[in-house]
PDB file of N, CA and C in Angstrom:
ATOM      1  N   UNK A 122     -64.563  32.293 -11.945  1.00  0.00           N
ATOM      2  CA  UNK A 122     -65.725  31.539 -11.545  1.00  0.00           C
ATOM      3  C   UNK A 122     -66.723  31.452 -12.700  1.00  0.00           C
ATOM      4  N   UNK A 123     -66.853  32.541 -13.455  1.00  0.00           N
ATOM      5  CA  UNK A 123     -67.809  32.520 -14.561  1.00  0.00           C
ATOM      6  C   UNK A 123     -67.381  31.536 -15.645  1.00  0.00           C
ATOM      7  N   UNK A 124     -66.075  31.382 -15.815  1.00  0.00           N
ATOM      8  CA  UNK A 124     -65.579  30.433 -16.806  1.00  0.00           C
ATOM      9  C   UNK A 124     -65.879  28.999 -16.371  1.00  0.00           C
ATOM     10  N   UNK A 125     -65.688  28.729 -15.102  1.00  0.00           N
ATOM     11  CA  UNK A 125     -65.980  27.402 -14.568  1.00  0.00           C
ATOM     12  C   UNK A 125     -67.478  27.101 -14.663  1.00  0.00           C
ATOM     13  N   UNK A 126     -68.299  28.096 -14.357  1.00  0.00           N
ATOM     14  CA  UNK A 126     -69.752  27.901 -14.446  1.00  0.00           C
ATOM     15  C   UNK A 126     -70.156  27.566 -15.877  1.00  0.00           C
ATOM     16  N   UNK A 127     -69.593  28.270 -16.850  1.00  0.00           N
ATOM     17  CA  UNK A 127     -69.903  27.987 -18.250  1.00  0.00           C
ATOM     18  C   UNK A 127     -69.419  26.588 -18.631  1.00  0.00           C
ATOM     19  N   UNK A 128     -68.236  26.210 -18.157  1.00  0.00           N
ATOM     20  CA  UNK A 128     -67.687  24.871 -18.423  1.00  0.00           C
ATOM     21  C   UNK A 128     -68.627  23.802 -17.869  1.00  0.00           C
ATOM     22  N   UNK A 129     -69.092  24.000 -16.639  1.00  0.00           N
ATOM     23  CA  UNK A 129     -69.993  23.026 -16.018  1.00  0.00           C
ATOM     24  C   UNK A 129     -71.343  22.968 -16.728  1.00  0.00           C
ATOM     25  N   UNK A 130     -71.846  24.119 -17.166  1.00  0.00           N
ATOM     26  CA  UNK A 130     -73.106  24.119 -17.917  1.00  0.00           C
ATOM     27  C   UNK A 130     -72.972  23.328 -19.211  1.00  0.00           C
ATOM     28  N   UNK A 131     -71.846  23.515 -19.891  1.00  0.00           N
ATOM     29  CA  UNK A 131     -71.620  22.755 -21.116  1.00  0.00           C
ATOM     30  C   UNK A 131     -71.511  21.266 -20.811  1.00  0.00           C
ATOM     31  N   UNK A 132     -70.871  20.935 -19.694  1.00  0.00           N
ATOM     32  CA  UNK A 132     -70.767  19.535 -19.290  1.00  0.00           C
ATOM     33  C   UNK A 132     -72.123  18.924 -19.007  1.00  0.00           C
ATOM     34  N   UNK A 133     -72.982  19.693 -18.345  1.00  0.00           N
ATOM     35  CA  UNK A 133     -74.338  19.204 -18.072  1.00  0.00           C
ATOM     36  C   UNK A 133     -75.137  19.021 -19.359  1.00  0.00           C
ATOM     37  N   UNK A 134     -74.811  19.836 -20.357  1.00  0.00           N
ATOM     38  CA  UNK A 134     -75.490  19.750 -21.647  1.00  0.00           C
ATOM     39  C   UNK A 134     -74.995  18.611 -22.518  1.00  0.00           C
ATOM     40  N   UNK A 135     -73.973  17.885 -22.058  1.00  0.00           N
ATOM     41  CA  UNK A 135     -73.487  16.744 -22.813  1.00  0.00           C
ATOM     42  C   UNK A 135     -72.133  16.946 -23.465  1.00  0.00           C
ATOM     43  N   UNK A 136     -71.577  18.149 -23.408  1.00  0.00           N
ATOM     44  CA  UNK A 136     -70.266  18.410 -23.992  1.00  0.00           C
ATOM     45  C   UNK A 136     -69.209  18.010 -22.962  1.00  0.00           C
ATOM     46  N   UNK A 137     -68.625  16.834 -23.130  1.00  0.00           N
ATOM     47  CA  UNK A 137     -67.689  16.314 -22.130  1.00  0.00           C
ATOM     48  C   UNK A 137     -66.322  16.983 -22.172  1.00  0.00           C
ATOM     49  N   UNK A 138     -66.022  17.680 -23.261  1.00  0.00           N
ATOM     50  CA  UNK A 138     -64.726  18.350 -23.378  1.00  0.00           C
ATOM     51  C   UNK A 138     -64.912  19.719 -24.034  1.00  0.00           C
ATOM     52  N   UNK A 139     -65.462  20.683 -23.299  1.00  0.00           N
ATOM     53  CA  UNK A 139     -65.710  22.005 -23.884  1.00  0.00           C
ATOM     54  C   UNK A 139     -64.414  22.714 -24.283  1.00  0.00           C
ATOM     55  N   UNK A 140     -64.467  23.377 -25.424  1.00  0.00           N
ATOM     56  CA  UNK A 140     -63.311  24.146 -25.897  1.00  0.00           C
ATOM     57  C   UNK A 140     -63.441  25.591 -25.428  1.00  0.00           C
ATOM     58  N   UNK A 141     -62.393  26.363 -25.666  1.00  0.00           N
ATOM     59  CA  UNK A 141     -62.411  27.779 -25.303  1.00  0.00           C
ATOM     60  C   UNK A 141     -63.524  28.502 -26.062  1.00  0.00           C
ATOM     61  N   UNK A 142     -63.718  28.139 -27.318  1.00  0.00           N
ATOM     62  CA  UNK A 142     -64.778  28.777 -28.111  1.00  0.00           C
ATOM     63  C   UNK A 142     -66.164  28.439 -27.571  1.00  0.00           C
ATOM     64  N   UNK A 143     -66.335  27.199 -27.094  1.00  0.00           N
ATOM     65  CA  UNK A 143     -67.620  26.808 -26.506  1.00  0.00           C
ATOM     66  C   UNK A 143     -67.923  27.656 -25.274  1.00  0.00           C
ATOM     67  N   UNK A 144     -66.928  27.816 -24.423  1.00  0.00           N
ATOM     68  CA  UNK A 144     -67.102  28.587 -23.186  1.00  0.00           C
ATOM     69  C   UNK A 144     -67.354  30.050 -23.506  1.00  0.00           C
ATOM     70  N   UNK A 145     -66.603  30.594 -24.476  1.00  0.00           N
ATOM     71  CA  UNK A 145     -66.818  31.987 -24.887  1.00  0.00           C
ATOM     72  C   UNK A 145     -68.237  32.181 -25.413  1.00  0.00           C
ATOM     73  N   UNK A 146     -68.729  31.188 -26.154  1.00  0.00           N
ATOM     74  CA  UNK A 146     -70.085  31.274 -26.699  1.00  0.00           C
ATOM     75  C   UNK A 146     -71.138  31.350 -25.608  1.00  0.00           C
ATOM     76  N   UNK A 147     -70.966  30.549 -24.567  1.00  0.00           N
ATOM     77  CA  UNK A 147     -71.914  30.571 -23.441  1.00  0.00           C
ATOM     78  C   UNK A 147     -71.859  31.932 -22.750  1.00  0.00           C
ATOM     79  N   UNK A 148     -70.659  32.399 -22.477  1.00  0.00           N
ATOM     80  CA  UNK A 148     -70.513  33.680 -21.773  1.00  0.00           C
ATOM     81  C   UNK A 148     -71.036  34.845 -22.614  1.00  0.00           C
ATOM     82  N   UNK A 149     -70.725  34.848 -23.904  1.00  0.00           N
ATOM     83  CA  UNK A 149     -71.179  35.932 -24.776  1.00  0.00           C
ATOM     84  C   UNK A 149     -72.693  35.926 -24.953  1.00  0.00           C
ATOM     85  N   UNK A 150     -73.318  34.746 -24.816  1.00  0.00           N
ATOM     86  CA  UNK A 150     -74.775  34.671 -24.965  1.00  0.00           C
ATOM     87  C   UNK A 150     -75.506  35.423 -23.863  1.00  0.00           C
ATOM     88  N   UNK A 151     -74.808  35.668 -22.743  1.00  0.00           N
ATOM     89  CA  UNK A 151     -75.413  36.427 -21.645  1.00  0.00           C
ATOM     90  C   UNK A 151     -74.709  37.770 -21.437  1.00  0.00           C
ATOM     91  N   UNK A 152     -73.907  38.179 -22.439  1.00  0.00           N
ATOM     92  CA  UNK A 152     -73.299  39.503 -22.401  1.00  0.00           C
ATOM     93  C   UNK A 152     -72.048  39.628 -21.555  1.00  0.00           C
ATOM     94  N   UNK A 153     -71.313  38.531 -21.378  1.00  0.00           N
ATOM     95  CA  UNK A 153     -70.097  38.558 -20.560  1.00  0.00           C
ATOM     96  C   UNK A 153     -68.893  38.297 -21.454  1.00  0.00           C
ATOM     97  N   UNK A 154     -67.859  39.107 -21.294  1.00  0.00           N
ATOM     98  CA  UNK A 154     -66.622  38.899 -22.039  1.00  0.00           C
ATOM     99  C   UNK A 154     -65.745  37.899 -21.300  1.00  0.00           C
ATOM    100  N   UNK A 155     -65.141  37.001 -22.045  1.00  0.00           N
ATOM    101  CA  UNK A 155     -64.260  35.990 -21.456  1.00  0.00           C
ATOM    102  C   UNK A 155     -62.860  36.560 -21.282  1.00  0.00           C
ATOM    103  N   UNK A 156     -62.213  36.206 -20.205  1.00  0.00           N
ATOM    104  CA  UNK A 156     -60.830  36.580 -19.932  1.00  0.00           C
ATOM    105  C   UNK A 156     -59.953  35.449 -20.473  1.00  0.00           C
ATOM    106  N   UNK A 157     -59.219  35.733 -21.548  1.00  0.00           N
ATOM    107  CA  UNK A 157     -58.422  34.710 -22.234  1.00  0.00           C
ATOM    108  C   UNK A 157     -57.452  33.987 -21.299  1.00  0.00           C
ATOM    109  N   UNK A 158     -56.762  34.746 -20.468  1.00  0.00           N
ATOM    110  CA  UNK A 158     -55.755  34.152 -19.585  1.00  0.00           C
ATOM    111  C   UNK A 158     -56.383  33.168 -18.593  1.00  0.00           C
ATOM    112  N   UNK A 159     -57.458  33.596 -17.966  1.00  0.00           N
ATOM    113  CA  UNK A 159     -58.131  32.718 -16.995  1.00  0.00           C
ATOM    114  C   UNK A 159     -58.766  31.512 -17.678  1.00  0.00           C
ATOM    115  N   UNK A 160     -59.313  31.732 -18.853  1.00  0.00           N
ATOM    116  CA  UNK A 160     -59.948  30.646 -19.591  1.00  0.00           C
ATOM    117  C   UNK A 160     -58.925  29.576 -19.970  1.00  0.00           C
ATOM    118  N   UNK A 161     -57.773  30.002 -20.473  1.00  0.00           N
ATOM    119  CA  UNK A 161     -56.730  29.045 -20.834  1.00  0.00           C
ATOM    120  C   UNK A 161     -56.216  28.295 -19.608  1.00  0.00           C
ATOM    121  N   UNK A 162     -56.077  28.995 -18.483  1.00  0.00           N
ATOM    122  CA  UNK A 162     -55.626  28.346 -17.252  1.00  0.00           C
ATOM    123  C   UNK A 162     -56.648  27.288 -16.801  1.00  0.00           C
ATOM    124  N   UNK A 163     -57.926  27.631 -16.866  1.00  0.00           N
ATOM    125  CA  UNK A 163     -58.978  26.688 -16.482  1.00  0.00           C
ATOM    126  C   UNK A 163     -58.939  25.450 -17.365  1.00  0.00           C
ATOM    127  N   UNK A 164     -58.855  25.657 -18.665  1.00  0.00           N
ATOM    128  CA  UNK A 164     -58.839  24.522 -19.583  1.00  0.00           C
ATOM    129  C   UNK A 164     -57.600  23.655 -19.373  1.00  0.00           C
ATOM    130  N   UNK A 165     -56.487  24.280 -19.062  1.00  0.00           N
ATOM    131  CA  UNK A 165     -55.257  23.534 -18.794  1.00  0.00           C
ATOM    132  C   UNK A 165     -55.412  22.679 -17.535  1.00  0.00           C
ATOM    133  N   UNK A 166     -56.045  23.253 -16.497  1.00  0.00           N
ATOM    134  CA  UNK A 166     -56.243  22.537 -15.233  1.00  0.00           C
ATOM    135  C   UNK A 166     -57.224  21.372 -15.386  1.00  0.00           C
ATOM    136  N   UNK A 167     -58.221  21.524 -16.241  1.00  0.00           N
ATOM    137  CA  UNK A 167     -59.268  20.508 -16.361  1.00  0.00           C
ATOM    138  C   UNK A 167     -59.038  19.520 -17.495  1.00  0.00           C
ATOM    139  N   UNK A 168     -57.992  19.717 -18.277  1.00  0.00           N
ATOM    140  CA  UNK A 168     -57.739  18.865 -19.442  1.00  0.00           C
ATOM    141  C   UNK A 168     -57.564  17.406 -19.011  1.00  0.00           C
ATOM    142  N   UNK A 169     -58.361  16.530 -19.636  1.00  0.00           N
ATOM    143  CA  UNK A 169     -58.261  15.105 -19.384  1.00  0.00           C
ATOM    144  C   UNK A 169     -58.881  14.630 -18.080  1.00  0.00           C
ATOM    145  N   UNK A 170     -59.603  15.498 -17.388  1.00  0.00           N
ATOM    146  CA  UNK A 170     -60.212  15.110 -16.109  1.00  0.00           C
ATOM    147  C   UNK A 170     -61.714  14.933 -16.275  1.00  0.00           C
ATOM    148  N   UNK A 171     -62.266  14.017 -15.503  1.00  0.00           N
ATOM    149  CA  UNK A 171     -63.691  13.741 -15.532  1.00  0.00           C
ATOM    150  C   UNK A 171     -64.414  14.681 -14.559  1.00  0.00           C
ATOM    151  N   UNK A 172     -65.448  15.352 -15.045  1.00  0.00           N
ATOM    152  CA  UNK A 172     -66.179  16.314 -14.212  1.00  0.00           C
ATOM    153  C   UNK A 172     -66.802  15.668 -12.987  1.00  0.00           C
ATOM    154  N   UNK A 173     -67.394  14.492 -13.155  1.00  0.00           N
ATOM    155  CA  UNK A 173     -68.047  13.826 -12.027  1.00  0.00           C
ATOM    156  C   UNK A 173     -67.042  13.479 -10.933  1.00  0.00           C
ATOM    157  N   UNK A 174     -65.849  13.045 -11.328  1.00  0.00           N
ATOM    158  CA  UNK A 174     -64.808  12.730 -10.349  1.00  0.00           C
ATOM    159  C   UNK A 174     -64.355  13.990  -9.617  1.00  0.00           C
ATOM    160  N   UNK A 175     -64.202  15.089 -10.358  1.00  0.00           N
ATOM    161  CA  UNK A 175     -63.786  16.348  -9.739  1.00  0.00           C
ATOM    162  C   UNK A 175     -64.828  16.847  -8.740  1.00  0.00           C
ATOM    163  N   UNK A 176     -66.086  16.727  -9.110  1.00  0.00           N
ATOM    164  CA  UNK A 176     -67.161  17.187  -8.225  1.00  0.00           C
ATOM    165  C   UNK A 176     -67.216  16.337  -6.963  1.00  0.00           C
ATOM    166  N   UNK A 177     -67.110  15.023  -7.100  1.00  0.00           N
ATOM    167  CA  UNK A 177     -67.162  14.164  -5.905  1.00  0.00           C
ATOM    168  C   UNK A 177     -65.924  14.376  -5.036  1.00  0.00           C
ATOM    169  N   UNK A 178     -64.773  14.594  -5.650  1.00  0.00           N
ATOM    170  CA  UNK A 178     -63.547  14.865  -4.894  1.00  0.00           C
ATOM    171  C   UNK A 178     -63.674  16.197  -4.142  1.00  0.00           C
ATOM    172  N   UNK A 179     -64.230  17.196  -4.816  1.00  0.00           N
ATOM    173  CA  UNK A 179     -64.429  18.502  -4.175  1.00  0.00           C
ATOM    174  C   UNK A 179     -65.436  18.430  -3.043  1.00  0.00           C
ATOM    175  N   UNK A 180     -66.483  17.628  -3.216  1.00  0.00           N
ATOM    176  CA  UNK A 180     -67.489  17.470  -2.164  1.00  0.00           C
ATOM    177  C   UNK A 180     -66.884  16.834  -0.923  1.00  0.00           C
ATOM    178  N   UNK A 181     -65.991  15.866  -1.128  1.00  0.00           N
ATOM    179  CA  UNK A 181     -65.317  15.209  -0.010  1.00  0.00           C
ATOM    180  C   UNK A 181     -64.451  16.206   0.745  1.00  0.00           C
ATOM    181  N   UNK A 182     -63.712  17.026  -0.004  1.00  0.00           N
ATOM    182  CA  UNK A 182     -62.863  18.040   0.625  1.00  0.00           C
ATOM    183  C   UNK A 182     -63.703  19.080   1.357  1.00  0.00           C
ATOM    184  N   UNK A 183     -64.808  19.477   0.741  1.00  0.00           N
ATOM    185  CA  UNK A 183     -65.669  20.490   1.338  1.00  0.00           C
ATOM    186  C   UNK A 183     -66.313  19.988   2.624  1.00  0.00           C
ATOM    187  N   UNK A 184     -66.590  18.699   2.693  1.00  0.00           N
ATOM    188  CA  UNK A 184     -67.219  18.131   3.887  1.00  0.00           C
ATOM    189  C   UNK A 184     -66.305  18.222   5.102  1.00  0.00           C
ATOM    190  N   UNK A 185     -64.997  18.270   4.867  1.00  0.00           N
ATOM    191  CA  UNK A 185     -64.058  18.337   5.990  1.00  0.00           C
ATOM    192  C   UNK A 185     -63.798  19.756   6.470  1.00  0.00           C
ATOM    193  N   UNK A 186     -64.330  20.744   5.772  1.00  0.00           N
ATOM    194  CA  UNK A 186     -64.131  22.142   6.159  1.00  0.00           C
ATOM    195  C   UNK A 186     -65.187  22.528   7.196  1.00  0.00           C
ATOM    196  N   UNK A 187     -64.767  23.059   8.343  1.00  0.00           N
ATOM    197  CA  UNK A 187     -65.757  23.488   9.333  1.00  0.00           C
ATOM    198  C   UNK A 187     -66.564  24.659   8.787  1.00  0.00           C
ATOM    199  N   UNK A 188     -67.870  24.527   8.836  1.00  0.00           N
ATOM    200  CA  UNK A 188     -68.703  25.593   8.286  1.00  0.00           C
ATOM    201  C   UNK A 188     -69.796  26.055   9.242  1.00  0.00           C
ATOM    202  N   UNK A 189     -69.825  25.501  10.431  1.00  0.00           N
ATOM    203  CA  UNK A 189     -70.847  25.884  11.401  1.00  0.00           C
ATOM    204  C   UNK A 189     -70.370  27.004  12.290  1.00  0.00           C
ATOM    205  N   UNK A 190     -71.285  27.591  12.987  1.00  0.00           N
ATOM    206  CA  UNK A 190     -70.939  28.644  13.932  1.00  0.00           C
ATOM    207  C   UNK A 190     -70.446  28.062  15.236  1.00  0.00           C
ATOM    208  N   UNK A 191     -70.047  28.928  16.121  1.00  0.00           N
ATOM    209  CA  UNK A 191     -69.518  28.498  17.407  1.00  0.00           C
ATOM    210  C   UNK A 191     -70.600  28.267  18.446  1.00  0.00           C
ATOM    211  N   UNK A 192     -71.851  28.348  18.068  1.00  0.00           N
ATOM    212  CA  UNK A 192     -72.919  28.088  19.015  1.00  0.00           C
ATOM    213  C   UNK A 192     -73.565  29.354  19.550  1.00  0.00           C
ATOM    214  N   UNK A 193     -73.086  30.506  19.206  1.00  0.00           N
ATOM    215  CA  UNK A 193     -73.687  31.754  19.658  1.00  0.00           C
ATOM    216  C   UNK A 193     -73.104  32.240  20.953  1.00  0.00           C
ATOM    217  N   UNK A 194     -73.322  33.482  21.236  1.00  0.00           N
ATOM    218  CA  UNK A 194     -72.784  34.084  22.453  1.00  0.00           C
ATOM    219  C   UNK A 194     -73.690  33.843  23.637  1.00  0.00           C
ATOM    220  N   UNK A 195     -73.167  34.097  24.788  1.00  0.00           N
ATOM    221  CA  UNK A 195     -73.940  33.932  26.013  1.00  0.00           C
ATOM    222  C   UNK A 195     -74.927  35.077  26.177  1.00  0.00           C
ATOM    223  N   UNK A 196     -75.891  34.880  27.041  1.00  0.00           N
ATOM    224  CA  UNK A 196     -76.899  35.905  27.295  1.00  0.00           C
ATOM    225  C   UNK A 196     -76.282  37.038  28.113  1.00  0.00           C
ATOM    226  N   UNK A 197     -76.801  38.224  27.912  1.00  0.00           N
ATOM    227  CA  UNK A 197     -76.313  39.373  28.668  1.00  0.00           C
ATOM    228  C   UNK A 197     -76.763  39.267  30.120  1.00  0.00           C
ATOM    229  N   UNK A 198     -75.943  39.756  31.010  1.00  0.00           N
ATOM    230  CA  UNK A 198     -76.268  39.720  32.433  1.00  0.00           C
ATOM    231  C   UNK A 198     -77.392  40.711  32.735  1.00  0.00           C
ATOM    232  N   UNK A 199     -78.231  40.360  33.675  1.00  0.00           N
ATOM    233  CA  UNK A 199     -79.324  41.245  34.075  1.00  0.00           C
ATOM    234  C   UNK A 199     -78.748  42.465  34.799  1.00  0.00           C
ATOM    235  N   UNK A 200     -79.339  43.645  34.598  1.00  0.00           N
ATOM    236  CA  UNK A 200     -78.828  44.843  35.276  1.00  0.00           C
ATOM    237  C   UNK A 200     -79.044  44.754  36.789  1.00  0.00           C
ATOM    238  N   UNK A 201     -78.082  45.259  37.521  1.00  0.00           N
ATOM    239  CA  UNK A 201     -78.150  45.208  38.982  1.00  0.00           C
ATOM    240  C   UNK A 201     -79.067  46.289  39.529  1.00  0.00           C
ATOM    241  N   UNK A 202     -79.091  47.436  38.881  1.00  0.00           N
ATOM    242  CA  UNK A 202     -79.914  48.549  39.358  1.00  0.00           C
ATOM    243  C   UNK A 202     -80.925  48.921  38.281  1.00  0.00           C
ATOM    244  N   UNK A 203     -82.026  49.531  38.661  1.00  0.00           N
ATOM    245  CA  UNK A 203     -83.074  49.919  37.725  1.00  0.00           C
ATOM    246  C   UNK A 203     -82.599  50.929  36.696  1.00  0.00           C
ATOM    247  N   UNK A 204     -81.705  51.812  37.046  1.00  0.00           N
ATOM    248  CA  UNK A 204     -81.219  52.838  36.127  1.00  0.00           C
ATOM    249  C   UNK A 204     -80.407  52.255  34.986  1.00  0.00           C
ATOM    250  N   UNK A 205     -79.664  51.205  35.225  1.00  0.00           N
ATOM    251  CA  UNK A 205     -78.842  50.596  34.189  1.00  0.00           C
ATOM    252  C   UNK A 205     -79.718  49.924  33.138  1.00  0.00           C
ATOM    253  N   UNK A 206     -80.835  49.351  33.539  1.00  0.00           N
ATOM    254  CA  UNK A 206     -81.747  48.708  32.595  1.00  0.00           C
ATOM    255  C   UNK A 206     -82.356  49.717  31.638  1.00  0.00           C
ATOM    256  N   UNK A 207     -82.687  50.903  32.105  1.00  0.00           N
ATOM    257  CA  UNK A 207     -83.265  51.934  31.243  1.00  0.00           C
ATOM    258  C   UNK A 207     -82.245  52.405  30.223  1.00  0.00           C
ATOM    259  N   UNK A 208     -80.986  52.506  30.609  1.00  0.00           N
ATOM    260  CA  UNK A 208     -79.936  52.944  29.677  1.00  0.00           C
ATOM    261  C   UNK A 208     -79.750  51.907  28.577  1.00  0.00           C
ATOM    262  N   UNK A 209     -79.827  50.638  28.918  1.00  0.00           N
ATOM    263  CA  UNK A 209     -79.667  49.582  27.928  1.00  0.00           C
ATOM    264  C   UNK A 209     -80.821  49.591  26.938  1.00  0.00           C
ATOM    265  N   UNK A 210     -82.036  49.879  27.402  1.00  0.00           N
ATOM    266  CA  UNK A 210     -83.193  49.919  26.526  1.00  0.00           C
ATOM    267  C   UNK A 210     -83.095  51.064  25.533  1.00  0.00           C
ATOM    268  N   UNK A 211     -82.512  52.175  25.916  1.00  0.00           N
ATOM    269  CA  UNK A 211     -82.375  53.317  25.022  1.00  0.00           C
ATOM    270  C   UNK A 211     -81.399  53.022  23.888  1.00  0.00           C
ATOM    271  N   UNK A 212     -80.408  52.182  24.102  1.00  0.00           N
ATOM    272  CA  UNK A 212     -79.420  51.882  23.082  1.00  0.00           C
ATOM    273  C   UNK A 212     -79.963  50.955  21.993  1.00  0.00           C
ATOM    274  N   UNK A 213     -80.899  50.124  22.287  1.00  0.00           N
ATOM    275  CA  UNK A 213     -81.401  49.140  21.340  1.00  0.00           C
ATOM    276  C   UNK A 213     -82.008  49.759  20.082  1.00  0.00           C
ATOM    277  N   UNK A 214     -82.849  50.795  20.144  1.00  0.00           N
ATOM    278  CA  UNK A 214     -83.409  51.348  18.907  1.00  0.00           C
ATOM    279  C   UNK A 214     -82.333  51.904  17.973  1.00  0.00           C
ATOM    280  N   UNK A 215     -81.272  52.458  18.502  1.00  0.00           N
ATOM    281  CA  UNK A 215     -80.214  53.000  17.660  1.00  0.00           C
ATOM    282  C   UNK A 215     -79.527  51.879  16.880  1.00  0.00           C
ATOM    283  N   UNK A 216     -79.324  50.730  17.493  1.00  0.00           N
ATOM    284  CA  UNK A 216     -78.692  49.610  16.815  1.00  0.00           C
ATOM    285  C   UNK A 216     -79.568  49.089  15.684  1.00  0.00           C
ATOM    286  N   UNK A 217     -80.876  49.040  15.891  1.00  0.00           N
ATOM    287  CA  UNK A 217     -81.775  48.554  14.856  1.00  0.00           C
ATOM    288  C   UNK A 217     -81.771  49.490  13.656  1.00  0.00           C
ATOM    289  N   UNK A 218     -81.717  50.805  13.893  1.00  0.00           N
ATOM    290  CA  UNK A 218     -81.680  51.761  12.789  1.00  0.00           C
ATOM    291  C   UNK A 218     -80.406  51.602  11.984  1.00  0.00           C
ATOM    292  N   UNK A 219     -79.297  51.384  12.632  1.00  0.00           N
ATOM    293  CA  UNK A 219     -78.023  51.212  11.936  1.00  0.00           C
ATOM    294  C   UNK A 219     -78.054  49.953  11.071  1.00  0.00           C
ATOM    295  N   UNK A 220     -78.630  48.867  11.578  1.00  0.00           N
ATOM    296  CA  UNK A 220     -78.727  47.636  10.807  1.00  0.00           C
ATOM    297  C   UNK A 220     -79.596  47.837   9.578  1.00  0.00           C
ATOM    298  N   UNK A 221     -80.682  48.578   9.718  1.00  0.00           N
ATOM    299  CA  UNK A 221     -81.579  48.815   8.601  1.00  0.00           C
ATOM    300  C   UNK A 221     -80.872  49.608   7.508  1.00  0.00           C
ATOM    301  N   UNK A 222     -80.116  50.626   7.891  1.00  0.00           N
ATOM    302  CA  UNK A 222     -79.396  51.437   6.919  1.00  0.00           C
ATOM    303  C   UNK A 222     -78.390  50.593   6.145  1.00  0.00           C
ATOM    304  N   UNK A 223     -77.688  49.689   6.823  1.00  0.00           N
ATOM    305  CA  UNK A 223     -76.703  48.848   6.155  1.00  0.00           C
ATOM    306  C   UNK A 223     -77.363  47.905   5.156  1.00  0.00           C
ATOM    307  N   UNK A 224     -78.508  47.360   5.499  1.00  0.00           N
ATOM    308  CA  UNK A 224     -79.149  46.402   4.614  1.00  0.00           C
ATOM    309  C   UNK A 224     -79.780  47.075   3.403  1.00  0.00           C
ATOM    310  N   UNK A 225     -80.055  48.362   3.467  1.00  0.00           N
ATOM    311  CA  UNK A 225     -80.676  49.072   2.353  1.00  0.00           C
ATOM    312  C   UNK A 225     -79.673  49.505   1.293  1.00  0.00           C
ATOM    313  N   UNK A 226     -78.391  49.443   1.595  1.00  0.00           N
ATOM    314  CA  UNK A 226     -77.390  49.915   0.658  1.00  0.00           C
ATOM    315  C   UNK A 226     -77.269  48.981  -0.532  1.00  0.00           C
ATOM    316  N   UNK A 227     -77.041  49.569  -1.719  1.00  0.00           N
ATOM    317  CA  UNK A 227     -76.791  48.804  -2.912  1.00  0.00           C
ATOM    318  C   UNK A 227     -75.303  48.536  -2.992  1.00  0.00           C
ATOM    319  N   UNK A 228     -74.933  47.317  -3.280  1.00  0.00           N
ATOM    320  CA  UNK A 228     -73.518  46.939  -3.295  1.00  0.00           C
ATOM    321  C   UNK A 228     -72.801  47.535  -4.506  1.00  0.00           C
ATOM    322  N   UNK A 229     -73.515  47.932  -5.554  1.00  0.00           N
ATOM    323  CA  UNK A 229     -72.885  48.591  -6.684  1.00  0.00           C
ATOM    324  C   UNK A 229     -72.351  47.643  -7.746  1.00  0.00           C
ATOM    325  N   UNK A 230     -72.743  46.356  -7.696  1.00  0.00           N
ATOM    326  CA  UNK A 230     -72.313  45.441  -8.739  1.00  0.00           C
ATOM    327  C   UNK A 230     -73.376  44.381  -8.948  1.00  0.00           C
ATOM    328  N   UNK A 231     -73.363  43.797 -10.140  1.00  0.00           N
ATOM    329  CA  UNK A 231     -74.333  42.772 -10.470  1.00  0.00           C
ATOM    330  C   UNK A 231     -73.803  41.392 -10.170  1.00  0.00           C
ATOM    331  N   UNK A 232     -74.611  40.418 -10.363  1.00  0.00           N
ATOM    332  CA  UNK A 232     -74.269  39.041 -10.067  1.00  0.00           C
ATOM    333  C   UNK A 232     -73.117  38.531 -10.936  1.00  0.00           C
ATOM    334  N   UNK A 233     -73.070  38.960 -12.190  1.00  0.00           N
ATOM    335  CA  UNK A 233     -72.060  38.432 -13.112  1.00  0.00           C
ATOM    336  C   UNK A 233     -71.023  39.470 -13.510  1.00  0.00           C
ATOM    337  N   UNK A 234     -70.842  40.527 -12.748  1.00  0.00           N
ATOM    338  CA  UNK A 234     -69.825  41.537 -13.091  1.00  0.00           C
ATOM    339  C   UNK A 234     -68.450  41.089 -12.707  1.00  0.00           C
TER     340      UNK A 234
END
């Protein structure tokens, strides 16, 4: 993905046919090492193709992919007895604490690793 991003940045900058050295230069400027095998595969796949055509073709394909949710779940049924409602209320604070703990965790990697 980082190789493709560098390729697209070079394309936006006016370089219609970026070379492997051009892509390596972009990646190295931000401290990222290029993977030779992936870079060569990317260049082989994109050789002789127009970026604008690829982007519009990809957008068309992406538009056909379902990306919405199913509409959400149904509402919970009301408790039949007063005791059941109190038990349900006690469970809610525990769920909120668990969600908070999960969101505070560091994933252990950076954006470009």
